[in-house]
Coordinates of N, CA and C in Angstrom, one line a residue:
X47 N 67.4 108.0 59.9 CA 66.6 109.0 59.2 C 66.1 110.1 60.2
X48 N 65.3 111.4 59.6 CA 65.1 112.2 60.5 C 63.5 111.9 60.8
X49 N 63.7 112.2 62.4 CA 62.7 112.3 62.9 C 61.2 113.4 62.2
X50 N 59.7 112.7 62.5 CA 59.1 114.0 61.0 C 59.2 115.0 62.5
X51 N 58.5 116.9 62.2 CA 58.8 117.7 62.5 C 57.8 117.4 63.9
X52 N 56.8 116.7 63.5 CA 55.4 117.1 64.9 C 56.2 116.0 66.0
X53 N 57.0 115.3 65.6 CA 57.8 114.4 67.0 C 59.0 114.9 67.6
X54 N 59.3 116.1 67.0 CA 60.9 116.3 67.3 C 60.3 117.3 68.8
X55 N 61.5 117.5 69.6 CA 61.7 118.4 70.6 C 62.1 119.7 69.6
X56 N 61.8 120.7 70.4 CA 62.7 122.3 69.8 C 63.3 122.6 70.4
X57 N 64.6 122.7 70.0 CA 66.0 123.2 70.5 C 65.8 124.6 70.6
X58 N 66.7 124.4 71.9 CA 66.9 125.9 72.1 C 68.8 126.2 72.6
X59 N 69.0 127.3 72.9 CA 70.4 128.1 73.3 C 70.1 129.1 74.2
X60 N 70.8 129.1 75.1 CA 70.7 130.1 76.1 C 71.6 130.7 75.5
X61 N 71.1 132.2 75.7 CA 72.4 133.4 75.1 C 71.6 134.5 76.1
X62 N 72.5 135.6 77.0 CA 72.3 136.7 77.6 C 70.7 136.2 78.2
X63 N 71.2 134.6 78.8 CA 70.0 134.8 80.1 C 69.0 134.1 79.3
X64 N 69.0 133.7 78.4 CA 67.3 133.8 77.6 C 67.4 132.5 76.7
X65 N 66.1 131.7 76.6 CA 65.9 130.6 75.6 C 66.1 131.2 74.2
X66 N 66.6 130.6 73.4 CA 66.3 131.0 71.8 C 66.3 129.7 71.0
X67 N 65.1 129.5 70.5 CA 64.7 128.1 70.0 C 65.8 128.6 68.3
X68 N 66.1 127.6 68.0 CA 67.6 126.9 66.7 C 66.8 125.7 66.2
X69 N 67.1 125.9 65.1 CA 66.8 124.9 64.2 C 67.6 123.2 64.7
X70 N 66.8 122.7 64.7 CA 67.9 120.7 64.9 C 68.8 121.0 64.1
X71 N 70.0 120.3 64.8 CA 71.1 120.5 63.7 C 71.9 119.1 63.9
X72 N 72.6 118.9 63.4 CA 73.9 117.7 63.5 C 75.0 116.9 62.2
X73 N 75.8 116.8 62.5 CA 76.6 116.5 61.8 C 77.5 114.9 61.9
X74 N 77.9 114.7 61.1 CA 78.4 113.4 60.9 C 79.7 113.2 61.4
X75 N 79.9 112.9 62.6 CA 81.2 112.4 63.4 C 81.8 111.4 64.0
X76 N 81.4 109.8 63.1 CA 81.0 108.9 63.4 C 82.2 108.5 64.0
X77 N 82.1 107.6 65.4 CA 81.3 107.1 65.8 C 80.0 107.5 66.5
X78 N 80.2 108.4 67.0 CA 79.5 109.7 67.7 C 78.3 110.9 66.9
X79 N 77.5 111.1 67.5 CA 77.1 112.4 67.0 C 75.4 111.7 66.1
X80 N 74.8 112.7 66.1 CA 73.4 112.8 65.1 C 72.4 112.0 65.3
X81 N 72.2 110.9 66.5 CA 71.6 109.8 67.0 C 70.3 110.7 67.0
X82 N 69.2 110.1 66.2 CA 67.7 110.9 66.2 C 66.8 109.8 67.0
X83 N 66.5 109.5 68.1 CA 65.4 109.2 69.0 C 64.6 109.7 69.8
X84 N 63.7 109.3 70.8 CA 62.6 109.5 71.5 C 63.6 109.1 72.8
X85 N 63.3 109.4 73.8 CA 63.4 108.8 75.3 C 63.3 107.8 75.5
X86 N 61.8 107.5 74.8 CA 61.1 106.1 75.2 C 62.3 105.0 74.3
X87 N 62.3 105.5 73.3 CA 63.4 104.4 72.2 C 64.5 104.1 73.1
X88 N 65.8 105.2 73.1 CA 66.2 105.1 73.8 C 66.0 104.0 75.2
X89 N 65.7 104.0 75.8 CA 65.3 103.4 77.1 C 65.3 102.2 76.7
X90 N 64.5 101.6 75.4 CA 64.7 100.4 75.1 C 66.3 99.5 74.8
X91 N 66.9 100.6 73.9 CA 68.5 100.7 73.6 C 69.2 100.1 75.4
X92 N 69.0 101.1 76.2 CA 69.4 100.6 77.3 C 69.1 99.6 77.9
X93 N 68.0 99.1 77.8 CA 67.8 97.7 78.5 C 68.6 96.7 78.1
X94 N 68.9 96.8 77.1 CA 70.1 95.7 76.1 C 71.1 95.7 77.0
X95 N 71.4 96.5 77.4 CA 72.7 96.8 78.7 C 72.5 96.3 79.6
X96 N 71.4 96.8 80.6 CA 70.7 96.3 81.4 C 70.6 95.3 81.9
X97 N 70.1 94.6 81.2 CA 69.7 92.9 80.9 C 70.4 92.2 80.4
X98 N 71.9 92.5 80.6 CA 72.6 91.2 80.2 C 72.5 91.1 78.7
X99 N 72.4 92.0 78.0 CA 72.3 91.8 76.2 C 71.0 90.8 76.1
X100 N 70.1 91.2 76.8 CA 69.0 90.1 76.3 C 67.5 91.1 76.5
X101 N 66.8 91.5 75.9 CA 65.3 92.2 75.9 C 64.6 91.4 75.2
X102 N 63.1 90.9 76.2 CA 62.1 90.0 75.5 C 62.6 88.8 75.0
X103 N 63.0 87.9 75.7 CA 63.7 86.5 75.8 C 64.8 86.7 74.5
X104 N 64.9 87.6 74.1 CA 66.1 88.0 72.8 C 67.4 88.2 73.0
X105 N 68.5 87.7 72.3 CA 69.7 88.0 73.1 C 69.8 89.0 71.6
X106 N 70.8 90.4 72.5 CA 71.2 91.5 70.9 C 72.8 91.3 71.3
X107 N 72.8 91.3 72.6 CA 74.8 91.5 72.9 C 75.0 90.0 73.8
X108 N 76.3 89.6 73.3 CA 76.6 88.1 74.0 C 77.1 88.7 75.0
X109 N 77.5 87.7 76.2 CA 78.4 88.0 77.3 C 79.6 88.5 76.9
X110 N 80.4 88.0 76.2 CA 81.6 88.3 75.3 C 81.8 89.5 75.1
X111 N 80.8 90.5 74.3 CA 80.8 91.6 73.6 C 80.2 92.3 75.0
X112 N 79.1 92.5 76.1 CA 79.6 93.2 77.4 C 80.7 93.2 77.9
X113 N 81.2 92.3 78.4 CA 83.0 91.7 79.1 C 83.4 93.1 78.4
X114 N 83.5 93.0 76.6 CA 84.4 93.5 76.3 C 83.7 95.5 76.5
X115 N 82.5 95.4 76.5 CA 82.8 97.2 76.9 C 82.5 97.4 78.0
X116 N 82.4 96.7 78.8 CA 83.1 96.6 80.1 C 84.0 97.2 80.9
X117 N 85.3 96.7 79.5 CA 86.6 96.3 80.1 C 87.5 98.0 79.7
X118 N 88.0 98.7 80.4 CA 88.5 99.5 80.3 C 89.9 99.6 79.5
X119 N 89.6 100.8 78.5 CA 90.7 100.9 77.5 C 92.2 101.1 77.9
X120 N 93.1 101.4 77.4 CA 94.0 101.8 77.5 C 94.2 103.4 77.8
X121 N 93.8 103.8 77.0 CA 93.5 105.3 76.7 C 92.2 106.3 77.5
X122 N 93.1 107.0 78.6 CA 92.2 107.3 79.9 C 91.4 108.5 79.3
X123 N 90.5 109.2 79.8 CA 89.4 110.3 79.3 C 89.9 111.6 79.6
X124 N 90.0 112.2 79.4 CA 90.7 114.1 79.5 C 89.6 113.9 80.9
X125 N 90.0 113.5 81.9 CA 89.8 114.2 82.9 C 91.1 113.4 84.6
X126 N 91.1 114.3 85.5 CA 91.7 114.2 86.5 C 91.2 113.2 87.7
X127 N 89.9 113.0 87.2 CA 89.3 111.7 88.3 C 89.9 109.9 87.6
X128 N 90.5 109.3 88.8 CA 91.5 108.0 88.4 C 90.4 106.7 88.0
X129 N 89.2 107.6 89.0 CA 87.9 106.3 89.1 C 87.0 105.9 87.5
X130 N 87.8 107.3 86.4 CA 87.2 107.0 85.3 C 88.2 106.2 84.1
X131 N 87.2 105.7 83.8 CA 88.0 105.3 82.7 C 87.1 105.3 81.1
X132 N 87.8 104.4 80.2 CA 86.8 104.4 78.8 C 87.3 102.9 78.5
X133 N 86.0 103.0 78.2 CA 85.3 101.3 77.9 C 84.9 101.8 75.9
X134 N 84.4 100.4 75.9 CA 83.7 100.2 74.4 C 82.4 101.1 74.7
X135 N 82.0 102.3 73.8 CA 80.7 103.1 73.8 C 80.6 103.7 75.0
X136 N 80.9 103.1 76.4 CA 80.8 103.8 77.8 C 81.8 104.2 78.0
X137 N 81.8 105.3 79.3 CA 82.5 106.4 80.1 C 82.6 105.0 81.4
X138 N 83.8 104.3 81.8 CA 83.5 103.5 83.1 C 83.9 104.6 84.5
X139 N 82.7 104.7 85.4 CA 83.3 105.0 86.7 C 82.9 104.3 87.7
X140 N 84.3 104.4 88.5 CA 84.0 103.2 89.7 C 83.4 104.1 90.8
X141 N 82.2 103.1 91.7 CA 81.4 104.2 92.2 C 81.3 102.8 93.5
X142 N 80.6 103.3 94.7 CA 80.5 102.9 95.5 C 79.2 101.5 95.8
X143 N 78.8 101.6 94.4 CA 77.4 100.7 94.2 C 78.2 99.9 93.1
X144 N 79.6 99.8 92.3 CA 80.1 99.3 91.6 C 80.3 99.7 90.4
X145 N 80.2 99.2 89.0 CA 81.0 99.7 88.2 C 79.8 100.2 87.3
X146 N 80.0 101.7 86.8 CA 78.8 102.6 86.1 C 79.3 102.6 84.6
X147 N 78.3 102.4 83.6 CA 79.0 102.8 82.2 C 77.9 104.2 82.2
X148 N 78.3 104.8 81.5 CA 77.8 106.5 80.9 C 78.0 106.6 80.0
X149 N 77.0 107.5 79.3 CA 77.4 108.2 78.1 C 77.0 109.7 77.7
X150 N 77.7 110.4 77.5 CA 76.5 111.9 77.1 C 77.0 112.3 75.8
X151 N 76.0 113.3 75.7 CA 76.3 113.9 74.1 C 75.9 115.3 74.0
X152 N 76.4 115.8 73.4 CA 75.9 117.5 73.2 C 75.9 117.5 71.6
X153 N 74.8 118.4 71.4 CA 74.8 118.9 69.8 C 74.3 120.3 69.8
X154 N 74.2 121.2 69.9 CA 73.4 122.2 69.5 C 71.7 122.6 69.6
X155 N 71.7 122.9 70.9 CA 70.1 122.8 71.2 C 69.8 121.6 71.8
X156 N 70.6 120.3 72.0 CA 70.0 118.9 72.9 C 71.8 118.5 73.9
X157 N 71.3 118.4 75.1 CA 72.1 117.2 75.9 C 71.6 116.4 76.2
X158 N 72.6 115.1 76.4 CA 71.9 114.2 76.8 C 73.2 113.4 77.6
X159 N 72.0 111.9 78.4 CA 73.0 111.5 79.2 C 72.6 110.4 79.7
X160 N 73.1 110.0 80.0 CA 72.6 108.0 80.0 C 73.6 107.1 81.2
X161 N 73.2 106.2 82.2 CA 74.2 105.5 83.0 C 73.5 104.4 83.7
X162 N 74.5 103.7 83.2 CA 73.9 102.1 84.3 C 74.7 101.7 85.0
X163 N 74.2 100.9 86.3 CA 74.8 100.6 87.1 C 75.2 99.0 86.5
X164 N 76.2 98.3 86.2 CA 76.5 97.1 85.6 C 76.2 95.9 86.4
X165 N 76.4 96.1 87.9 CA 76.1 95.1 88.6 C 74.7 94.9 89.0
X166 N 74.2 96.0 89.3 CA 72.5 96.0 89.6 C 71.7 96.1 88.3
X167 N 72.0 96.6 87.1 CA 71.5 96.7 85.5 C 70.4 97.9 85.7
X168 N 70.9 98.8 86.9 CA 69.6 99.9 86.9 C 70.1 100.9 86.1
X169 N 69.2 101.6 85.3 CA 70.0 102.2 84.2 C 68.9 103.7 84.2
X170 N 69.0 105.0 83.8 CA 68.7 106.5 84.0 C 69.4 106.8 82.5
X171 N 68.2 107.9 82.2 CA 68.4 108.4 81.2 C 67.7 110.3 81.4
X172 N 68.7 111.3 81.0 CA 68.1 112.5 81.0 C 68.4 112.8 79.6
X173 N 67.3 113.2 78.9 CA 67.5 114.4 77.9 C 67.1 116.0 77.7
X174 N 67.4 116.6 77.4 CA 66.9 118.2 77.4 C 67.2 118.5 76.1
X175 N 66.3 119.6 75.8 CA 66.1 120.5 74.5 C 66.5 121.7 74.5
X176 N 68.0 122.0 75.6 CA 68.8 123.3 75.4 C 70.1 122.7 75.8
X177 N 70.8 123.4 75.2 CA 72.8 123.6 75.5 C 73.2 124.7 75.6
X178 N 74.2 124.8 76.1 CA 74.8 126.4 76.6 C 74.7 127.0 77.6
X179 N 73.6 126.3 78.5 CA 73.9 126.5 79.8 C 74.8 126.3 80.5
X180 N 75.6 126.4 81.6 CA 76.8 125.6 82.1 C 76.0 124.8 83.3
X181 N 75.1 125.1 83.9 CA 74.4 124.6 85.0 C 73.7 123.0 84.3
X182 N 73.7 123.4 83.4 CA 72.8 121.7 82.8 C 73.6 120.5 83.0
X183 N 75.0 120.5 82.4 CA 75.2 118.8 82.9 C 75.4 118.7 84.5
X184 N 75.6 120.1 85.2 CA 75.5 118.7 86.9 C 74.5 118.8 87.3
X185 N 73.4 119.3 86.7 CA 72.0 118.9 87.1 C 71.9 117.6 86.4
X186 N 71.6 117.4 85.1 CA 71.7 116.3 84.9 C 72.3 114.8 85.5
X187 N 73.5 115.4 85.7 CA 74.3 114.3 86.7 C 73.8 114.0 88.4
X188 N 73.1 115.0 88.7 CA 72.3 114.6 90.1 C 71.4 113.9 89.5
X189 N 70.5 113.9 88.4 CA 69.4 113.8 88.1 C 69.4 112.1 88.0
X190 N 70.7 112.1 87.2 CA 71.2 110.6 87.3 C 71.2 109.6 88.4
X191 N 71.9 110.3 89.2 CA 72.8 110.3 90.3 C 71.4 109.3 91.7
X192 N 70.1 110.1 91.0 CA 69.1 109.8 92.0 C 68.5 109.1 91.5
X193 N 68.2 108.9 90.2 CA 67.1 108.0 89.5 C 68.0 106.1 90.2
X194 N 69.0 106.4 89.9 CA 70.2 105.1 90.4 C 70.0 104.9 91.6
X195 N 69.7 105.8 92.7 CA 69.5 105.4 93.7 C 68.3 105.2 94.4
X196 N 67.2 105.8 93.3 CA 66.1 105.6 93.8 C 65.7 103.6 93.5
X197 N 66.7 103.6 92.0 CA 66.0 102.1 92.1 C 66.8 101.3 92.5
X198 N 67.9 101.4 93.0 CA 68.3 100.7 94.3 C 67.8 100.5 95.4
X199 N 66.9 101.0 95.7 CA 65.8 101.2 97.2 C 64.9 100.3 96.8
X200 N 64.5 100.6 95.4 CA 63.1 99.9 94.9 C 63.4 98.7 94.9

């Protein structure tokens, strides 16, 4: 359902340099698409990952059902890097701390982006309230990039 109006972020669009706040928008492209959360929600969503499918002595995903989005599809991602692949719901890349699942999304006024490290369960999340930038997702992707390595130090 939709989030009420005093919790939502305001979308915006960069056009000729400049913010222009847009109404929320989204459309129905399931499996994908229209997901209405908080950060903080979110974050909970990833622990499930994280943690071995288990938050608050609770199991939500068996070992079975990780294994399986895990496990890299047949069907490789429109891109030229070999280290990626597609998993069940995750983007898999193989990285030098081991194997990362990801996920992003774009709608209209929101990106977003999400990645855990599978072996360590350290997991980062960025959201923003503009699209159309082109500079936004490899910021985001550093942004990632450091939150993972910050709590690998930690």
């Amino acid at each position: 359902s939709d989030l009420p109006g005093r919790d939502s972020a305001t979308s915006y669009r960069v056009s000729n340099g400049a913010a222009q706040e847009i109404p929320i928008v989204g459309y129905p492209d399931w499996p994908a698409g229209m997901i209405r959360t908080s950060a903080r929600d979110f974050a909970q969503f990833l622990k499930i990952f994280a943690n071995q499918g288990r938050v608050g002595g609770r199991e939500y995903l068996s070992r079975r059902t990780l294994d399986t989005i895990a496990t890299s599809d047949a069907v490789h991602p429109d891109t030229p890097d070999m280290a990626v692949h597609q998993g069940l719901i995750w983007i898999l890349t193989e990285t030098a701390h081991g194997l990362r699942a990801g996920h992003s999304g774009l709608e209209p006024g929101s990106n977003t982006r999400a990645g855990i490290e599978l072996k360590t369960g350290a997991a980062a999340l960025v959201f923003a309230n503009v699209a159309g930038n082109p500079a936004i997702v490899p910021f985001q992707q550093e942004i990632i990039a450091r939150l993972l390595d910050k709590a690998r130090q930690a």
